[in-house]
Coordinates of N, CA and C in Angstrom, one line a residue:
D75 N 45.0 18.1 -37.5 CA 46.2 19.6 -36.9 C 46.4 19.6 -35.6
L76 N 45.9 19.3 -34.9 CA 45.6 19.5 -33.3 C 46.2 17.9 -33.1
I77 N 46.2 17.2 -34.0 CA 47.2 15.7 -33.2 C 49.4 15.6 -33.7
E78 N 49.0 16.8 -35.3 CA 50.1 17.3 -35.6 C 51.1 18.1 -34.4
R79 N 50.2 18.6 -33.8 CA 51.2 20.6 -32.8 C 51.0 19.4 -31.0
I80 N 50.7 18.4 -31.1 CA 51.2 18.1 -29.8 C 52.2 17.7 -29.4
P81 N 53.5 17.8 -30.0 CA 55.0 17.2 -30.0 C 55.0 18.5 -29.5
E82 N 54.5 20.1 -30.8 CA 54.8 21.2 -30.2 C 53.6 21.8 -29.1
L83 N 53.5 21.6 -28.9 CA 52.4 21.9 -27.4 C 53.4 21.4 -26.1
L84 N 53.7 20.0 -25.9 CA 54.2 19.5 -24.8 C 55.8 20.8 -24.7
E85 N 56.2 21.4 -26.1 CA 57.5 21.8 -25.5 C 56.8 23.1 -24.4
L86 N 56.1 23.4 -24.2 CA 55.3 24.4 -23.4 C 55.1 24.1 -22.1
I87 N 54.8 22.9 -22.0 CA 54.8 22.3 -20.8 C 56.7 22.3 -19.3
P88 N 55.8 22.7 -18.6 CA 56.7 22.6 -17.7 C 58.2 21.4 -17.4
Q89 N 58.9 20.9 -17.5 CA 60.1 20.3 -17.6 C 59.6 19.1 -16.6
A90 N 58.9 19.3 -15.1 CA 58.6 19.2 -14.6 C 57.4 18.2 -14.4
S91 N 56.5 18.0 -15.6 CA 55.0 18.2 -15.5 C 55.6 17.7 -16.3
Q92 N 56.3 17.4 -17.6 CA 56.6 16.9 -19.3 C 56.9 15.4 -19.3
A93 N 56.9 14.6 -18.3 CA 56.8 13.4 -18.3 C 56.1 12.5 -17.7
R94 N 54.9 13.2 -17.1 CA 53.4 12.3 -16.9 C 52.4 12.8 -18.1
V95 N 52.9 14.0 -18.3 CA 52.0 14.5 -20.3 C 52.5 13.3 -21.5
L96 N 54.0 13.2 -21.5 CA 54.4 12.4 -22.1 C 53.8 11.3 -21.9
R97 N 52.9 10.0 -21.5 CA 53.2 9.2 -21.2 C 50.9 9.1 -21.0
T98 N 51.0 10.3 -20.2 CA 49.8 10.5 -20.7 C 49.1 10.6 -22.0
A99 N 49.7 11.6 -22.9 CA 49.7 11.5 -24.2 C 49.8 10.2 -25.4
T100 N 50.4 8.9 -25.0 CA 51.4 8.3 -25.1 C 50.1 7.2 -25.6
E101 N 49.5 6.9 -24.2 CA 48.5 6.2 -24.0 C 47.0 6.6 -24.7
Q102 N 47.0 8.0 -24.3 CA 45.8 8.4 -25.5 C 46.2 7.5 -27.1
L103 N 47.0 8.2 -27.8 CA 47.4 8.0 -28.7 C 47.3 7.1 -29.8
A104 N 47.8 5.4 -28.6 CA 47.9 4.6 -28.7 C 47.5 3.7 -29.7
P105 N 46.2 3.3 -28.7 CA 44.7 3.1 -29.3 C 44.5 3.9 -30.8
A106 N 44.3 4.7 -30.6 CA 44.0 5.3 -31.8 C 44.5 4.6 -33.5
L107 N 45.4 4.3 -33.3 CA 46.9 3.9 -34.1 C 46.3 2.6 -34.9
L108 N 45.3 2.2 -33.8 CA 44.5 0.7 -34.3 C 43.8 1.3 -35.1
E109 N 43.3 2.7 -35.5 CA 41.8 2.8 -36.3 C 42.1 3.7 -37.6
G110 N 43.4 3.3 -37.5 CA 44.0 3.1 -39.5 C 43.0 3.6 -40.3
N111 N 42.3 2.1 -40.8 CA 41.2 1.7 -41.6 C 40.5 2.2 -41.5
V112 N 40.1 3.2 -40.0 CA 38.5 2.8 -39.7 C 38.7 4.9 -40.7
R113 N 40.0 5.1 -40.2 CA 39.9 7.5 -39.8 C 40.6 7.3 -41.1
G114 N 40.8 6.5 -41.9 CA 41.6 6.8 -42.9 C 43.7 6.6 -43.1
V115 N 44.0 7.0 -44.1 CA 44.7 6.9 -44.0 C 46.4 8.3 -43.6
K116 N 45.9 9.5 -44.0 CA 46.1 10.3 -43.2 C 46.1 10.5 -41.1
W117 N 44.8 10.1 -41.6 CA 44.8 9.9 -39.4 C 45.8 8.9 -39.1
H118 N 46.2 7.6 -39.2 CA 47.2 6.9 -39.4 C 48.5 7.9 -39.6
E119 N 48.8 8.3 -40.4 CA 50.1 8.6 -40.5 C 50.4 9.4 -39.8
S120 N 49.4 10.6 -39.4 CA 49.8 11.8 -38.4 C 50.0 11.2 -36.5
I121 N 48.7 9.9 -37.1 CA 49.2 9.4 -35.4 C 50.8 8.6 -35.3
A122 N 51.0 8.4 -35.3 CA 52.9 7.3 -36.2 C 53.1 8.9 -36.5
A123 N 53.0 9.6 -36.9 CA 54.1 10.9 -36.7 C 54.3 11.2 -35.3
C124 N 53.1 11.4 -34.2 CA 53.3 12.2 -33.5 C 53.7 11.4 -32.4
L125 N 53.1 9.9 -32.6 CA 54.0 8.6 -31.3 C 55.3 9.0 -31.9
C126 N 55.7 8.5 -32.5 CA 57.6 9.2 -33.1 C 58.0 10.1 -32.2
V127 N 57.5 11.3 -32.1 CA 58.3 12.5 -31.7 C 57.6 12.8 -30.2
L128 N 57.2 11.8 -29.2 CA 56.4 11.4 -28.5 C 57.7 10.5 -27.6
G129 N 58.0 9.6 -28.4 CA 59.3 8.7 -28.5 C 60.8 8.8 -28.1
Q130 N 60.8 10.2 -28.7 CA 61.8 10.6 -29.3 C 62.3 11.0 -27.6
Q131 N 61.3 12.2 -27.9 CA 61.4 12.7 -26.8 C 61.5 12.0 -25.0
A132 N 60.6 11.4 -25.3 CA 60.4 9.9 -24.2 C 62.2 9.6 -23.4
S133 N 63.2 9.1 -24.8 CA 64.1 9.6 -24.7 C 65.1 9.3 -23.8
R134 N 64.8 11.3 -24.8 CA 65.5 12.3 -24.3 C 65.6 11.8 -22.7
A135 N 64.1 11.6 -22.6 CA 64.1 11.8 -21.1 C 64.2 10.9 -20.1
Q136 N 65.2 10.1 -20.9 CA 65.5 8.2 -20.6 C 64.7 7.6 -20.1
D137 N 63.0 8.1 -20.3 CA 62.2 7.1 -20.4 C 62.3 6.1 -20.4
F138 N 62.8 5.3 -20.5 CA 62.7 3.8 -21.9 C 61.6 3.4 -21.9
E139 N 61.3 2.8 -20.8 CA 59.9 2.2 -20.8 C 58.4 1.9 -21.5
L140 N 58.5 3.1 -21.1 CA 57.8 4.6 -22.3 C 58.4 4.2 -24.1
V141 N 59.0 5.0 -24.3 CA 59.9 4.2 -26.0 C 59.4 3.0 -25.7
L142 N 60.2 1.9 -25.4 CA 59.8 0.3 -25.4 C 57.9 0.1 -25.8
E143 N 57.2 1.0 -24.7 CA 56.3 0.5 -25.3 C 55.5 1.2 -26.4
I144 N 55.7 2.6 -27.0 CA 55.4 2.8 -27.7 C 55.7 2.1 -29.1
A145 N 57.4 1.4 -29.5 CA 57.9 0.7 -30.0 C 57.0 -0.5 -30.4
S146 N 56.3 -1.6 -28.7 CA 55.6 -2.2 -29.0 C 54.1 -2.4 -30.1
Q147 N 53.6 -0.9 -30.2 CA 52.4 -0.4 -30.6 C 53.3 -0.6 -32.3
F148 N 53.7 -0.2 -32.7 CA 54.6 -0.3 -33.6 C 54.1 -1.8 -34.0
E149 N 55.5 -2.1 -33.6 CA 55.2 -3.9 -34.0 C 54.1 -5.0 -33.8
Q150 N 53.2 -4.0 -34.0 CA 51.9 -5.0 -33.5 C 51.4 -4.7 -34.9
I151 N 51.1 -3.5 -35.1 CA 50.3 -3.1 -36.8 C 51.1 -3.4 -37.6
I152 N 52.6 -3.8 -37.7 CA 53.8 -3.8 -38.6 C 53.8 -5.5 -38.7
A153 N 53.1 -6.2 -37.6 CA 53.0 -7.3 -37.9 C 51.7 -7.8 -37.9
E154 N 50.9 -7.5 -38.8 CA 49.7 -7.4 -39.3 C 50.1 -7.4 -40.7
S155 N 50.4 -5.9 -41.0 CA 50.6 -5.4 -42.1 C 51.3 -4.9 -42.6
P156 N 53.2 -5.6 -43.3 CA 53.9 -4.9 -43.3 C 53.8 -4.3 -44.5
D157 N 53.7 -5.0 -45.2 CA 54.2 -4.0 -46.5 C 52.7 -2.5 -46.3
L158 N 51.8 -2.6 -46.3 CA 51.0 -1.3 -45.7 C 51.4 0.1 -44.6
H159 N 52.6 -0.7 -44.4 CA 53.3 0.2 -43.2 C 54.6 1.1 -43.7
V160 N 54.9 0.4 -44.2 CA 56.7 0.7 -44.4 C 56.3 2.3 -45.3
A161 N 55.6 3.2 -44.8 CA 56.1 4.8 -44.9 C 56.3 5.5 -43.8
C162 N 54.9 4.7 -42.9 CA 54.4 5.1 -41.4 C 55.1 4.4 -40.1
C163 N 54.9 3.1 -39.9 CA 54.9 2.5 -38.6 C 57.1 2.1 -38.7
C164 N 56.5 1.7 -39.7 CA 57.7 1.4 -40.2 C 58.9 2.6 -40.1
E165 N 58.9 3.6 -40.6 CA 59.7 4.6 -40.7 C 59.5 5.3 -38.9
A166 N 58.8 5.0 -38.5 CA 58.4 5.8 -37.3 C 59.3 5.0 -36.4
R167 N 58.8 3.8 -35.7 CA 60.3 3.3 -35.3 C 61.8 3.0 -35.5
Q168 N 62.0 3.9 -36.0 CA 63.2 3.9 -36.7 C 64.4 4.6 -36.0
K169 N 62.8 5.6 -36.5 CA 63.2 6.9 -35.9 C 63.6 7.4 -34.1
L170 N 63.0 6.8 -33.6 CA 61.8 6.5 -32.1 C 63.3 6.9 -31.2
I171 N 64.3 5.8 -31.7 CA 65.2 6.2 -30.9 C 67.0 7.8 -31.5
P172 N 66.3 8.6 -30.8 CA 67.9 9.6 -31.5 C 69.3 9.2 -31.3
A173 N 69.2 9.8 -32.1 CA 71.1 9.7 -33.0 C 72.0 9.2 -30.9
E174 N 72.0 10.4 -30.4 CA 72.8 10.6 -29.2 C 72.2 10.7 -27.9
I175 N 71.2 9.0 -28.2 CA 70.3 8.6 -27.4 C 71.0 6.8 -27.1
V176 N 71.7 6.6 -28.6 CA 72.1 4.8 -29.1 C 73.4 4.9 -27.8
G177 N 74.2 5.8 -27.3 CA 75.5 5.2 -26.6 C 75.4 6.0 -25.3
P178 N 74.0 5.9 -24.6 CA 73.5 6.2 -22.9 C 73.6 4.2 -23.6
L179 N 72.0 4.1 -24.0 CA 71.3 3.2 -24.0 C 72.7 1.3 -24.1
I180 N 73.7 2.3 -24.8 CA 74.6 0.7 -24.8 C 75.4 0.6 -24.2
D181 N 75.8 1.8 -23.4 CA 76.2 2.2 -21.9 C 75.0 1.2 -21.0
L182 N 74.1 1.6 -21.1 CA 73.3 0.9 -20.1 C 73.4 -0.5 -19.9
A183 N 73.2 -1.4 -20.8 CA 73.5 -2.0 -21.7 C 74.4 -3.3 -21.5
L184 N 75.4 -2.7 -22.3 CA 76.7 -3.7 -21.4 C 76.8 -3.2 -19.3
E185 N 76.7 -2.5 -18.6 CA 76.8 -1.5 -16.9 C 76.2 -3.4 -16.6
K186 N 77.3 -3.7 -15.6 CA 77.2 -4.5 -14.4 C 75.9 -3.6 -14.0
T187 N 74.7 -4.7 -13.3 CA 73.3 -3.8 -12.6 C 72.8 -4.8 -11.4
E188 N 72.3 -4.1 -10.8 CA 71.4 -5.5 -10.2 C 69.2 -5.2 -11.2
N189 N 69.4 -4.0 -11.8 CA 67.9 -3.8 -12.4 C 68.4 -3.6 -13.6
V190 N 67.7 -5.6 -13.7 CA 68.4 -6.7 -14.7 C 67.0 -5.7 -16.0
D191 N 65.5 -5.7 -15.2 CA 64.4 -5.2 -16.3 C 65.1 -3.7 -16.8
R192 N 65.8 -2.5 -15.9 CA 66.3 -1.5 -17.3 C 66.9 -1.9 -18.2
Q193 N 68.1 -3.3 -17.4 CA 68.9 -3.3 -18.8 C 68.4 -4.0 -20.0
R194 N 66.9 -4.5 -19.2 CA 66.8 -5.0 -20.6 C 65.9 -4.8 -21.7
T195 N 65.2 -3.3 -20.7 CA 64.9 -2.6 -22.2 C 65.0 -2.3 -23.0
A196 N 66.7 -1.6 -22.7 CA 67.9 -0.7 -22.3 C 68.4 -2.3 -24.4
I197 N 68.2 -3.1 -23.7 CA 68.6 -4.2 -25.0 C 68.0 -4.0 -26.2
G198 N 65.9 -4.0 -26.3 CA 64.5 -4.2 -26.8 C 64.8 -2.4 -27.2
L199 N 65.2 -1.3 -27.0 CA 65.0 0.0 -27.5 C 66.3 -0.6 -28.4
L200 N 67.7 -1.1 -28.7 CA 68.5 -0.7 -29.3 C 68.4 -1.5 -30.6
R201 N 67.8 -2.9 -30.1 CA 66.5 -2.8 -31.3 C 66.3 -3.3 -32.9
Q202 N 65.5 -1.3 -32.1 CA 64.8 -0.8 -32.7 C 65.4 0.7 -34.0
S203 N 66.7 -0.1 -33.0 CA 67.6 1.6 -33.5 C 68.7 0.4 -34.6
E204 N 68.7 0.9 -35.7 CA 69.7 0.7 -37.5 C 71.3 1.1 -36.5
L205 N 71.6 2.7 -36.3 CA 72.6 2.9 -35.9 C 73.1 1.8 -34.7
A206 N 72.8 1.3 -33.7 CA 72.7 0.9 -32.5 C 73.9 -0.9 -32.5
I207 N 73.9 -1.2 -33.9 CA 74.8 -1.8 -34.5 C 76.5 -1.4 -34.6
E208 N 75.8 0.0 -35.7 CA 77.4 0.3 -35.7 C 78.4 1.1 -34.8
R209 N 77.6 1.2 -34.3 CA 78.2 2.1 -32.7 C 78.6 1.1 -31.5
L210 N 77.8 -0.2 -32.1 CA 79.0 -2.1 -31.1 C 80.2 -2.2 -31.8
F211 N 80.2 -1.8 -33.0 CA 81.1 -2.4 -33.7 C 82.6 -1.6 -34.0
E212 N 82.3 0.3 -34.0 CA 83.1 1.3 -33.4 C 83.6 0.5 -32.3
R213 N 83.1 0.5 -31.2 CA 83.6 0.1 -29.5 C 84.2 -1.0 -29.3
L214 N 83.9 -2.0 -30.4 CA 84.8 -3.2 -30.2 C 86.2 -3.5 -30.7
E215 N 86.0 -2.0 -32.1 CA 86.9 -2.0 -32.6 C 88.1 -1.2 -31.8
E216 N 87.9 -0.1 -30.6 CA 88.6 0.7 -29.7 C 88.7 0.5 -28.2
E217 N 88.2 -0.9 -27.6 CA 87.9 -1.5 -26.6 C 89.2 -2.0 -26.5
P218 N 90.1 -1.9 -25.8 CA 91.4 -2.8 -25.5 C 91.4 -4.0 -24.1
N219 N 90.0 -3.5 -23.3 CA 90.1 -4.5 -22.7 C 89.1 -5.9 -22.9
A220 N 89.7 -7.2 -23.1 CA 89.2 -8.0 -23.7 C 88.1 -8.6 -22.9
L221 N 88.1 -8.5 -21.8 CA 86.7 -8.1 -21.0 C 85.7 -8.1 -21.4
I222 N 85.0 -6.4 -21.9 CA 84.2 -5.8 -22.6 C 84.3 -5.6 -23.9
R223 N 85.2 -6.4 -23.9 CA 85.3 -6.5 -25.7 C 84.2 -7.9 -25.6
F224 N 84.2 -8.4 -25.3 CA 83.1 -10.2 -24.9 C 81.8 -9.4 -24.2
R225 N 82.4 -8.2 -23.3 CA 80.2 -8.2 -23.2 C 80.1 -7.4 -24.8
I226 N 80.5 -7.0 -24.9 CA 80.5 -5.8 -26.5 C 80.2 -6.8 -27.4
M227 N 80.5 -8.0 -27.3 CA 79.8 -9.1 -28.6 C 78.8 -10.0 -28.3
R228 N 79.0 -9.8 -26.7 CA 77.2 -10.7 -26.1 C 76.1 -10.2 -26.5
L229 N 76.6 -9.1 -26.2 CA 75.3 -7.4 -26.9 C 75.0 -7.6 -28.0
A230 N 76.0 -7.4 -29.3 CA 75.7 -7.3 -30.2 C 75.1 -8.8 -31.0
G231 N 75.0 -9.8 -30.7 CA 75.2 -11.4 -30.5 C 73.3 -11.0 -30.8
Q232 N 72.5 -10.5 -29.3 CA 71.1 -10.8 -29.0 C 70.6 -9.5 -30.0
L233 N 70.5 -8.2 -30.6 CA 70.8 -7.5 -31.5 C 70.3 -8.0 -32.6
R234 N 71.4 -9.3 -33.3 CA 71.0 -10.2 -34.4 C 70.8 -8.8 -36.0
G235 N 70.0 -9.4 -36.7 CA 68.9 -9.3 -37.1 C 69.8 -8.1 -38.3
A236 N 69.5 -6.8 -38.3 CA 70.9 -6.0 -39.4 C 72.0 -6.4 -39.2
G237 N 72.6 -7.0 -37.5 CA 73.8 -6.8 -37.2 C 74.9 -7.5 -38.3
I238 N 74.0 -8.9 -39.0 CA 74.8 -10.4 -39.7 C 75.3 -9.2 -40.7
Q239 N 74.4 -8.3 -41.4 CA 73.8 -7.3 -42.7 C 75.8 -6.9 -42.3
F240 N 75.5 -5.9 -41.2 CA 76.8 -5.1 -41.1 C 77.8 -6.0 -41.3
A241 N 78.5 -7.2 -40.4 CA 78.9 -8.2 -40.4 C 79.6 -8.5 -40.8
V242 N 78.7 -8.9 -42.1 CA 79.2 -9.4 -43.0 C 80.5 -8.4 -44.5
K243 N 79.7 -7.3 -44.1 CA 80.4 -6.1 -44.9 C 81.7 -6.2 -44.3
R244 N 81.7 -6.2 -43.3 CA 83.0 -6.3 -42.7 C 84.2 -6.5 -42.6
L245 N 83.8 -7.9 -43.1 CA 84.4 -9.3 -43.4 C 86.0 -8.7 -44.1
S246 N 85.6 -7.1 -45.5 CA 86.1 -7.3 -46.6 C 86.9 -6.3 -46.2
D247 N 86.9 -5.9 -44.5 CA 88.2 -4.3 -44.0 C 89.4 -4.6 -44.2
G248 N 90.1 -3.9 -44.3 CA 91.5 -4.5 -44.7 C 91.6 -4.2 -43.4
R249 N 91.7 -4.4 -42.2 CA 92.0 -4.1 -40.8 C 91.6 -5.5 -40.3
W250 N 93.1 -6.6 -39.8 CA 92.6 -7.9 -39.1 C 91.6 -8.0 -38.4
Y251 N 92.5 -7.0 -37.4 CA 91.0 -7.4 -36.0 C 89.6 -6.6 -36.1
V252 N 89.1 -6.9 -37.3 CA 88.1 -5.9 -37.8 C 87.5 -7.1 -38.7
V253 N 87.9 -7.8 -39.4 CA 87.7 -9.1 -39.5 C 87.8 -10.0 -38.7
R254 N 88.8 -10.1 -38.1 CA 88.2 -11.3 -36.7 C 87.3 -10.3 -35.4
N255 N 87.3 -9.5 -35.3 CA 85.8 -9.7 -34.2 C 84.5 -9.5 -35.6
S256 N 84.7 -9.5 -37.1 CA 83.8 -10.3 -37.9 C 82.9 -11.3 -37.7
C257 N 84.4 -12.1 -37.9 CA 84.0 -13.6 -37.8 C 83.5 -13.8 -36.6
L258 N 84.0 -13.4 -35.1 CA 83.4 -14.1 -33.7 C 82.0 -13.4 -34.0
L259 N 82.5 -11.9 -34.1 CA 80.1 -12.2 -33.9 C 79.6 -12.3 -34.8
L260 N 80.2 -13.6 -36.3 CA 78.6 -14.1 -37.2 C 78.6 -15.3 -36.2
G261 N 79.6 -15.5 -35.4 CA 78.9 -17.1 -34.7 C 78.5 -16.0 -34.0
E262 N 78.4 -15.5 -32.8 CA 77.5 -15.4 -32.1 C 76.5 -14.7 -32.0
M263 N 75.8 -14.3 -33.0 CA 74.5 -14.4 -33.7 C 74.6 -15.2 -34.3
R264 N 74.8 -16.0 -33.5 CA 74.0 -17.4 -35.0 C 73.9 -17.3 -36.5
D265 N 74.7 -16.7 -37.5 CA 74.5 -16.6 -38.3 C 73.6 -18.0 -39.3
P266 N 72.8 -17.8 -39.6 CA 72.7 -19.3 -40.2 C 73.8 -19.9 -41.8
D267 N 74.2 -18.3 -42.5 CA 74.9 -18.9 -43.5 C 76.7 -19.1 -42.6
A268 N 76.3 -19.2 -41.7 CA 78.1 -18.5 -41.7 C 78.7 -18.8 -42.4
I269 N 79.1 -20.2 -42.4 CA 80.1 -20.8 -43.1 C 80.6 -20.3 -44.0
A270 N 79.6 -20.0 -45.2 CA 79.8 -19.4 -46.3 C 80.3 -18.2 -46.4
H271 N 79.8 -16.9 -44.9 CA 80.4 -15.9 -44.9 C 81.3 -16.1 -44.8
V272 N 82.2 -16.5 -43.2 CA 83.6 -16.5 -43.6 C 84.6 -17.8 -43.7
A273 N 84.5 -18.4 -45.1 CA 84.7 -19.1 -46.1 C 86.5 -18.7 -46.4
P274 N 86.6 -16.4 -46.8 CA 87.3 -16.6 -47.5 C 87.9 -16.8 -46.4
A275 N 87.9 -16.0 -45.2 CA 88.7 -15.5 -43.6 C 89.5 -16.3 -44.0
L276 N 89.3 -17.7 -43.9 CA 90.1 -19.2 -43.9 C 92.2 -18.5 -44.2
R277 N 91.1 -18.2 -45.8 CA 92.4 -18.0 -46.5 C 93.5 -16.5 -45.7
H278 N 93.0 -15.8 -45.4 CA 93.1 -14.2 -44.8 C 95.2 -14.7 -43.7
P279 N 95.6 -14.0 -44.9 CA 97.1 -13.9 -44.0 C 97.5 -13.7 -42.3
D280 N 96.7 -12.8 -42.1 CA 96.7 -13.5 -40.3 C 95.9 -14.2 -39.9
E281 N 96.9 -15.1 -39.5 CA 96.2 -16.4 -38.5 C 95.9 -16.4 -38.1
R282 N 95.5 -15.2 -36.2 CA 94.3 -14.9 -35.5 C 93.4 -14.7 -36.5
V283 N 93.3 -14.4 -37.1 CA 92.0 -14.0 -38.5 C 91.3 -15.4 -38.7
Q284 N 92.6 -16.2 -39.4 CA 92.2 -17.4 -39.2 C 91.8 -19.0 -38.0
R285 N 92.2 -18.7 -37.2 CA 91.8 -19.0 -36.3 C 90.4 -18.7 -35.4
A286 N 90.1 -17.3 -35.4 CA 88.4 -17.2 -34.8 C 87.4 -17.0 -36.4
A287 N 88.1 -17.9 -38.2 CA 86.9 -18.0 -39.2 C 87.3 -19.5 -38.4

């Protein structure tokens, strides 16, 4: 019961102390995630849910390094037994990044900065979010600046994974520029089935799509 109340108790802590307490709570709970086989399923699920909320709060506080540490803990568990952790660690990992934080993470990943480590952290977190690739496609469709569009494509290429499936779905969009962007992104993501996926675009009525394909 106390484990489940940790996120609620954190709300009572003064803002100035929350960052330190978030990190301390995470450092205490993360090793306990590995004890699921010993303590039982309910214990493990409670720890996973609590770490997920801690990660969300850290995201809102822009302590992205801590969020990435939590994500790494989930990934370690999932890699060992993926099928056993669909309803706990897999689900918790997908919820780590609140929807309202995806935009700022994309801004951080795209901006020109000397803080390469923080930018790398932002990209690592975007890989955890199913919403990230959708937001990148939206930006790509709305961005008038060709240089920024190129940077968006490069970022999307680093996400890969679910991005390939999303790009393939957009190939049937009625807007020529959406189809063109999808063709370019599949190349950037090194889609292993790119030839089969973009083949219909070679017959697209717009020459700009044909050239991209």
